[in-house]
PDB file of C-alpha atoms in Angstrom:
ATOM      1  CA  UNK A  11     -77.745 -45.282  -3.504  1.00  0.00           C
ATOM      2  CA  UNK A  12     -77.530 -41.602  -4.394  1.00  0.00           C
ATOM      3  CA  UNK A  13     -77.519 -41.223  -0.926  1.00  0.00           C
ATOM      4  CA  UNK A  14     -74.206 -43.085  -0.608  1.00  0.00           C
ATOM      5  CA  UNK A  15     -72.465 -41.985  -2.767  1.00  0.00           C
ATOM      6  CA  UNK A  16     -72.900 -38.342  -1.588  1.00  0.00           C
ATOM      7  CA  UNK A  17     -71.655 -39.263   1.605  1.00  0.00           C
ATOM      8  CA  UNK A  18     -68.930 -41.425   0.325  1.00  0.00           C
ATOM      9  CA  UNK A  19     -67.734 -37.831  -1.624  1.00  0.00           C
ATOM     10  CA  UNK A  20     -67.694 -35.144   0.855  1.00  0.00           C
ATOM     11  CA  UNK A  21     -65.559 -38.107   2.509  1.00  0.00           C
ATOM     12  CA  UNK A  22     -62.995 -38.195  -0.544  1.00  0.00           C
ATOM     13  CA  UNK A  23     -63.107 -34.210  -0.541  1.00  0.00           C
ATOM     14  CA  UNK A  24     -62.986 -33.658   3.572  1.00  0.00           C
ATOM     15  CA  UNK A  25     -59.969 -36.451   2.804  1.00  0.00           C
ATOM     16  CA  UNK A  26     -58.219 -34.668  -0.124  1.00  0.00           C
ATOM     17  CA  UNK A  27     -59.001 -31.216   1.827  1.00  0.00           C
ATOM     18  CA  UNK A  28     -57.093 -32.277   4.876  1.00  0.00           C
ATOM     19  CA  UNK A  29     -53.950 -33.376   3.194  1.00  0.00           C
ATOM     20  CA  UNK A  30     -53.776 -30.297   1.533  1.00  0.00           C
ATOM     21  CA  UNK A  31     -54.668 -31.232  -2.129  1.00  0.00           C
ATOM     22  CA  UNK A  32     -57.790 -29.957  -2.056  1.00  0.00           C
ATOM     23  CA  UNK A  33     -58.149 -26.345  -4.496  1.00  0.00           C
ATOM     24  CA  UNK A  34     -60.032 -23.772  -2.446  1.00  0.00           C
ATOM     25  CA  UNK A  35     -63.079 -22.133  -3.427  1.00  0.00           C
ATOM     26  CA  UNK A  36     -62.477 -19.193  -5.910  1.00  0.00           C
ATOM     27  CA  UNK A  37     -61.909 -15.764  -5.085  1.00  0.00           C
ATOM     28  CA  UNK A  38     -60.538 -17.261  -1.102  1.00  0.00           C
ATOM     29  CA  UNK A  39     -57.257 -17.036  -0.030  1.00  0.00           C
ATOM     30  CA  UNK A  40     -55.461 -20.361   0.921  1.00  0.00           C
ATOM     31  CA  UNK A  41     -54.413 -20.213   4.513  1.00  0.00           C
ATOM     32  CA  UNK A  42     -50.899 -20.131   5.053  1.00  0.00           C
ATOM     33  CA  UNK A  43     -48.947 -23.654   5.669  1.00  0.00           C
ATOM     34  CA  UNK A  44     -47.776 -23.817   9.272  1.00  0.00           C
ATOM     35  CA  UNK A  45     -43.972 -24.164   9.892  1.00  0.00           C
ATOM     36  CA  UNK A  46     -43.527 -27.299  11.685  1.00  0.00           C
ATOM     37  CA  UNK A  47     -40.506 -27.397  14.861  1.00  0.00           C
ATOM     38  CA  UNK A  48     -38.372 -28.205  12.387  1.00  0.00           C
ATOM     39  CA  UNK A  49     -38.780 -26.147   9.865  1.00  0.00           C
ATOM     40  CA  UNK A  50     -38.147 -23.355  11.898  1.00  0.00           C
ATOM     41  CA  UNK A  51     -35.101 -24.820  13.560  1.00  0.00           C
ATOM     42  CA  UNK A  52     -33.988 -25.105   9.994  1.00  0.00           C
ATOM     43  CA  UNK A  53     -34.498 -22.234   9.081  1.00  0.00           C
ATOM     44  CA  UNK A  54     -32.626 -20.786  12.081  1.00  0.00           C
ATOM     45  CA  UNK A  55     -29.273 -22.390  11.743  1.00  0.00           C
ATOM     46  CA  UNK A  56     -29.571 -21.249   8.280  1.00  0.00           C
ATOM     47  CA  UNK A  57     -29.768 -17.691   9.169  1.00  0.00           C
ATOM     48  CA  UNK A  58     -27.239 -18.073  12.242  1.00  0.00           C
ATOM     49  CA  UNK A  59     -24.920 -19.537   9.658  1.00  0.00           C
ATOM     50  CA  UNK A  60     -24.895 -16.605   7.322  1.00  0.00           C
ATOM     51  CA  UNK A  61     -24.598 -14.634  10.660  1.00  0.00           C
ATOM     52  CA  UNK A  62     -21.358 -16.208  11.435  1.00  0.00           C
ATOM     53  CA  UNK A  63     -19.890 -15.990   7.614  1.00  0.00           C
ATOM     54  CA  UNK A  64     -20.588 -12.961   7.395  1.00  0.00           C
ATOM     55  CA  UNK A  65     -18.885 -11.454  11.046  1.00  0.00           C
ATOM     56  CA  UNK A  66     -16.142 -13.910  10.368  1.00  0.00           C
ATOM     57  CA  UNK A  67     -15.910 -12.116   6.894  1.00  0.00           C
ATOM     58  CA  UNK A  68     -15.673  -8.491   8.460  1.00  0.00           C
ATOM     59  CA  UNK A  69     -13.416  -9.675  10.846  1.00  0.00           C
ATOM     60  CA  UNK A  70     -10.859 -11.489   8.768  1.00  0.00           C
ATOM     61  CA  UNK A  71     -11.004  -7.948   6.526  1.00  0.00           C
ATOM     62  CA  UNK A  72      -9.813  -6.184   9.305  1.00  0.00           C
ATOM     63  CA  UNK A  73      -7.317  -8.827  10.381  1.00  0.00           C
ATOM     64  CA  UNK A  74      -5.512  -8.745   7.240  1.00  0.00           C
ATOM     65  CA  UNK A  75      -6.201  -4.395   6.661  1.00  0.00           C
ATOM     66  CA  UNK A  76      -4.098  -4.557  10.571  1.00  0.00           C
ATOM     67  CA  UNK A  77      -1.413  -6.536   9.000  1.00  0.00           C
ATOM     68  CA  UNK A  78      -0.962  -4.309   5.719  1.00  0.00           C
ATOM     69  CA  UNK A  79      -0.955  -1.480   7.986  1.00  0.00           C
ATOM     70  CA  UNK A  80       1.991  -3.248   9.858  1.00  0.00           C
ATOM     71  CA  UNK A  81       4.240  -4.327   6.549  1.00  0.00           C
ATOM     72  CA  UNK A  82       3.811  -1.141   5.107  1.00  0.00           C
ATOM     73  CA  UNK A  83       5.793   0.763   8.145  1.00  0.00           C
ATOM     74  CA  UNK A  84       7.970  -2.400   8.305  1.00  0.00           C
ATOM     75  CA  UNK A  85       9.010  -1.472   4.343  1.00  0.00           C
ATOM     76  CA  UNK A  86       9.017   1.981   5.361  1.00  0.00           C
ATOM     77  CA  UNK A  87      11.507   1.440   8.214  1.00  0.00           C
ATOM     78  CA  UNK A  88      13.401  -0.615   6.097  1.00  0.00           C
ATOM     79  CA  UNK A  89      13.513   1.770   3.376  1.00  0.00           C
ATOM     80  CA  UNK A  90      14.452   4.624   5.324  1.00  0.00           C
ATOM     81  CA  UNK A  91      17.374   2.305   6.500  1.00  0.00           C
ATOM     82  CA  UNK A  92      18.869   1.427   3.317  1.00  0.00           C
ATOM     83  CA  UNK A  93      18.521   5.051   2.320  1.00  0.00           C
ATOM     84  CA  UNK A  94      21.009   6.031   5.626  1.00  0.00           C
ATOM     85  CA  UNK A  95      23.282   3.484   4.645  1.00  0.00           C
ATOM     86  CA  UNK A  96      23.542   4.009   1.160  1.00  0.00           C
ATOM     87  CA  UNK A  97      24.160   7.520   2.187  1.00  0.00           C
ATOM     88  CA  UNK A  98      26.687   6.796   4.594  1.00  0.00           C
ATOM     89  CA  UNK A  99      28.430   4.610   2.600  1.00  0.00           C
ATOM     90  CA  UNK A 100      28.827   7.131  -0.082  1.00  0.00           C
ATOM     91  CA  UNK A 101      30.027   9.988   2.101  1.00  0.00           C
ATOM     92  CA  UNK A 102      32.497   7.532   3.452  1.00  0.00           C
ATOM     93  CA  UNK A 103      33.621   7.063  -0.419  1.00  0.00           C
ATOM     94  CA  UNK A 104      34.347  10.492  -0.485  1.00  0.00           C
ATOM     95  CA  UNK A 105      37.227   9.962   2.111  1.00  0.00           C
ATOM     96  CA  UNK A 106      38.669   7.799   0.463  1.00  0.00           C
ATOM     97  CA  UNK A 107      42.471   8.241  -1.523  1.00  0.00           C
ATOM     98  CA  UNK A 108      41.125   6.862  -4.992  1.00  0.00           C
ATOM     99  CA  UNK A 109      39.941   9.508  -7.429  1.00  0.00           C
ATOM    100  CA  UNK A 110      37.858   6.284  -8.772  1.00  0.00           C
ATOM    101  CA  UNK A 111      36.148   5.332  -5.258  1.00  0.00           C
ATOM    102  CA  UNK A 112      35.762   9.361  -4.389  1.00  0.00           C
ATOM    103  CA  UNK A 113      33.723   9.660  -8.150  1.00  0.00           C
ATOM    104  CA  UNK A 114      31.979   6.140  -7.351  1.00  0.00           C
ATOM    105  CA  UNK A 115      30.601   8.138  -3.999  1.00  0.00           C
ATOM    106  CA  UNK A 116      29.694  11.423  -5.701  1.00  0.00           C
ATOM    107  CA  UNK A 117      27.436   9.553  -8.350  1.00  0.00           C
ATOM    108  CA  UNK A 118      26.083   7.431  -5.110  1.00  0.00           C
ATOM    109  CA  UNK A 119      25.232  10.519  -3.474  1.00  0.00           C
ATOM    110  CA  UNK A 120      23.562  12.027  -7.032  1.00  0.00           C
ATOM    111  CA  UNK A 121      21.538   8.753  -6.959  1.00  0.00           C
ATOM    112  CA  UNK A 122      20.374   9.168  -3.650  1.00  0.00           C
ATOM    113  CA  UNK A 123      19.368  13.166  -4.612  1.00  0.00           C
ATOM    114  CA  UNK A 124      17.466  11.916  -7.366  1.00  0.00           C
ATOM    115  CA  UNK A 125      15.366   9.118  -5.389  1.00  0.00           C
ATOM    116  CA  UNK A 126      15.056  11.778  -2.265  1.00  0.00           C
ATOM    117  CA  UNK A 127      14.019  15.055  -2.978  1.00  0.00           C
ATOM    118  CA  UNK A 128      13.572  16.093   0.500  1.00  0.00           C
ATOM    119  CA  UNK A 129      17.431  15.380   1.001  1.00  0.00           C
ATOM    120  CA  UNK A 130      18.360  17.842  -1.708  1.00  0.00           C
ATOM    121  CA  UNK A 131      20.181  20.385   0.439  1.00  0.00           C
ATOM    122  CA  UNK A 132      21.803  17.946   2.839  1.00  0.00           C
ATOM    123  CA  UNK A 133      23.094  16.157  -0.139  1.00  0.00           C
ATOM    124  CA  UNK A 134      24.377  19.335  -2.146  1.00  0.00           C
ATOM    125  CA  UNK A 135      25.812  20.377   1.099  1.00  0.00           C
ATOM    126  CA  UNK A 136      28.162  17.728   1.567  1.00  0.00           C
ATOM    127  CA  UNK A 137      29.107  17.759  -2.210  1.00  0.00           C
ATOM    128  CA  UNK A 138      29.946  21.976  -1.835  1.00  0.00           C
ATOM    129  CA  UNK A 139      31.868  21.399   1.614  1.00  0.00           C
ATOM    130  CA  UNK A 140      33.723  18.336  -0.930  1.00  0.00           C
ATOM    131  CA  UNK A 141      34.570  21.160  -3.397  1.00  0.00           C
ATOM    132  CA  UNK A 142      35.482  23.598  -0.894  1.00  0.00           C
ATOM    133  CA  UNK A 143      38.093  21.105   0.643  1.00  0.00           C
ATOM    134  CA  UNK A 144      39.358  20.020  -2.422  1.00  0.00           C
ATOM    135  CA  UNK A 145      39.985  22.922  -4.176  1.00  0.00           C
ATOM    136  CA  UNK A 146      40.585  25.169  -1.506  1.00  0.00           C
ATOM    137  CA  UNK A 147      43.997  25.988  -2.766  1.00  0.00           C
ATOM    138  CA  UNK A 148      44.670  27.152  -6.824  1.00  0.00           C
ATOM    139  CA  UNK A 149      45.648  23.686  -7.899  1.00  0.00           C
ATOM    140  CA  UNK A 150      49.963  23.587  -8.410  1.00  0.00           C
ATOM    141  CA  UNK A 151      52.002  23.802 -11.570  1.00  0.00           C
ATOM    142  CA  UNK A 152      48.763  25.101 -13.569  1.00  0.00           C
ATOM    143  CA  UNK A 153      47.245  21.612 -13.638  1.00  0.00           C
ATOM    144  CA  UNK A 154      43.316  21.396 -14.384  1.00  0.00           C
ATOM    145  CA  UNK A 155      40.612  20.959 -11.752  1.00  0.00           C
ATOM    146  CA  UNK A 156      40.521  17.573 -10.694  1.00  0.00           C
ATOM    147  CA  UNK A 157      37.513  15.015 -11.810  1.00  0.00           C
ATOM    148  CA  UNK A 158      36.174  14.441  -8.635  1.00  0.00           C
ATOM    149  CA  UNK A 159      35.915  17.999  -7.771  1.00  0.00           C
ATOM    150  CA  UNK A 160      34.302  18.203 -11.713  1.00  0.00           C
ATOM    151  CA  UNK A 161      32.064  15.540 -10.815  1.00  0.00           C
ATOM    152  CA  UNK A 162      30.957  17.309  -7.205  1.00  0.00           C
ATOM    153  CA  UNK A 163      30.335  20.590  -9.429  1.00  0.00           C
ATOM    154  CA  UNK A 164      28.013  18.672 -12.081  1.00  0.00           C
ATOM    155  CA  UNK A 165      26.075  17.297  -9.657  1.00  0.00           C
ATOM    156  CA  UNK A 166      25.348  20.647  -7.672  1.00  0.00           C
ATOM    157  CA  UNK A 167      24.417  22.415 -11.096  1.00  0.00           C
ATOM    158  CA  UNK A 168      22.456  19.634 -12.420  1.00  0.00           C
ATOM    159  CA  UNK A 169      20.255  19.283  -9.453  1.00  0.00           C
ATOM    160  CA  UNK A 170      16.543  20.425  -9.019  1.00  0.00           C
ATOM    161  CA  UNK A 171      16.669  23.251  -7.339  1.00  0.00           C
ATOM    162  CA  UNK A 172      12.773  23.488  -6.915  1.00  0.00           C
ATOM    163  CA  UNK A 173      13.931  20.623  -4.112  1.00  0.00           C
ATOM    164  CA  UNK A 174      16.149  23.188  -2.282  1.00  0.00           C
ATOM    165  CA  UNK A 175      13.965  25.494  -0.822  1.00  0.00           C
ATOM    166  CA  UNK A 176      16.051  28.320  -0.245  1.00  0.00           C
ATOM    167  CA  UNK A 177      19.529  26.453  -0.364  1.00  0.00           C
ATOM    168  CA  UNK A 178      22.498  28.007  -1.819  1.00  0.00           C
ATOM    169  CA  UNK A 179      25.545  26.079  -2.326  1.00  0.00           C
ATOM    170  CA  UNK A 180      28.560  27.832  -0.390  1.00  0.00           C
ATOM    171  CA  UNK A 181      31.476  27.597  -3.009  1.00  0.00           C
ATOM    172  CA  UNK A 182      33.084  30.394  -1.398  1.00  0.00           C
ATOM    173  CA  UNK A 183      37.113  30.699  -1.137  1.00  0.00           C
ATOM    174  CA  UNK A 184      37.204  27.987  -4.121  1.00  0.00           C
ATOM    175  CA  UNK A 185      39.910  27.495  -7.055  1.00  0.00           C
ATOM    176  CA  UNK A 186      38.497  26.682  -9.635  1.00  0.00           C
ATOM    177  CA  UNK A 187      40.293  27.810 -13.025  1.00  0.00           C
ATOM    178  CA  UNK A 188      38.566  27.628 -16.231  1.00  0.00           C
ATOM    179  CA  UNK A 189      35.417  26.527 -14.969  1.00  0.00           C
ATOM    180  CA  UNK A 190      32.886  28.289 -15.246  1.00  0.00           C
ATOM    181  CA  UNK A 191      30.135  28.349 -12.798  1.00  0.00           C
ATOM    182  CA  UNK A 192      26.695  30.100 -14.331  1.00  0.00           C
TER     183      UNK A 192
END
């Protein structure tokens, strides 16, 4: 009987040691599980998956760092256009017979010295050519320097000439009574 049941536990333990429940002897290591088919093919698409996500990722970044790239010289473009116009329209103020619509294009043309640096002397060179045509000749009967011409002369002396370079304003063969340019 002893006999039997002996037999009938190595069977229980070769049983339990098979399917993995078995604890192995001390100071062993357990083997390693095998990875079934699919396991592996799991494990696989997994790993192509993060693949993809992650090229897709790097490519969408540089999809949308092209397009940036694109709308920021569109806004540049379009900047640099508004600029011209707003300057055009401004010099074309100047022509015009209104003392109101000639001042309205001398502030327009201080506005677009003050947002454009780089236009400084093309800007104060229009406005001293302005004063040069406009009081060209001593102004008649003793009357004062008109407010446009004024205006011009503010403007020039209340730029920054640190924008300038080495501009000078030409205000030569000019009649300008009582005011006093420093």
């Amino acid at each position: 009987m002893r006999n039997r049941r002996s037999q009938q536990l190595h069977r229980v333990v070769r049983r339990a040691s098979r399917a993995g429940n078995a604890r192995p002897p001390a100071g062993s290591v357990p083997p390693r599980p095998e990875l079934g088919w699919a396991r592996l093919i799991e494990l696989t698409s997994v790993l192509l998956a993060s693949v993809v996500a992650v090229l897709s990722l790097w490519f969408s970044n540089r999809q949308v760092g092209n397009q940036l790239r694109i709308a920021q010289g569109e806004l540049s473009t379009t900047r640099e256009g508004q600029i011209t116009e707003r300057y055009t329209a401004a010099v074309g103020q100047l022509g015009e017979d209104s003392v109101d619509v000639r001042l309205g294009g001398i502030y327009a043309l201080q506005r677009n010295m003050e947002d454009l640096p780089r236009d400084h002397p093309t800007i104060a060179n229009v406005l001293a050519a302005y004063i040069r045509t406009h009081a060209g000749t001593p102004p008649k009967g003793g009357k004062q320097v008109p407010p446009d011409v004024l205006a011009a002369l503010d403007v020039i002396s209340g730029r920054n000439s640190a924008h300038d370079g080495s501009f000078v304003p030409d205000l030569r063969s000019t009649h300008l009574p009582g005011v006093e340019l420093g």
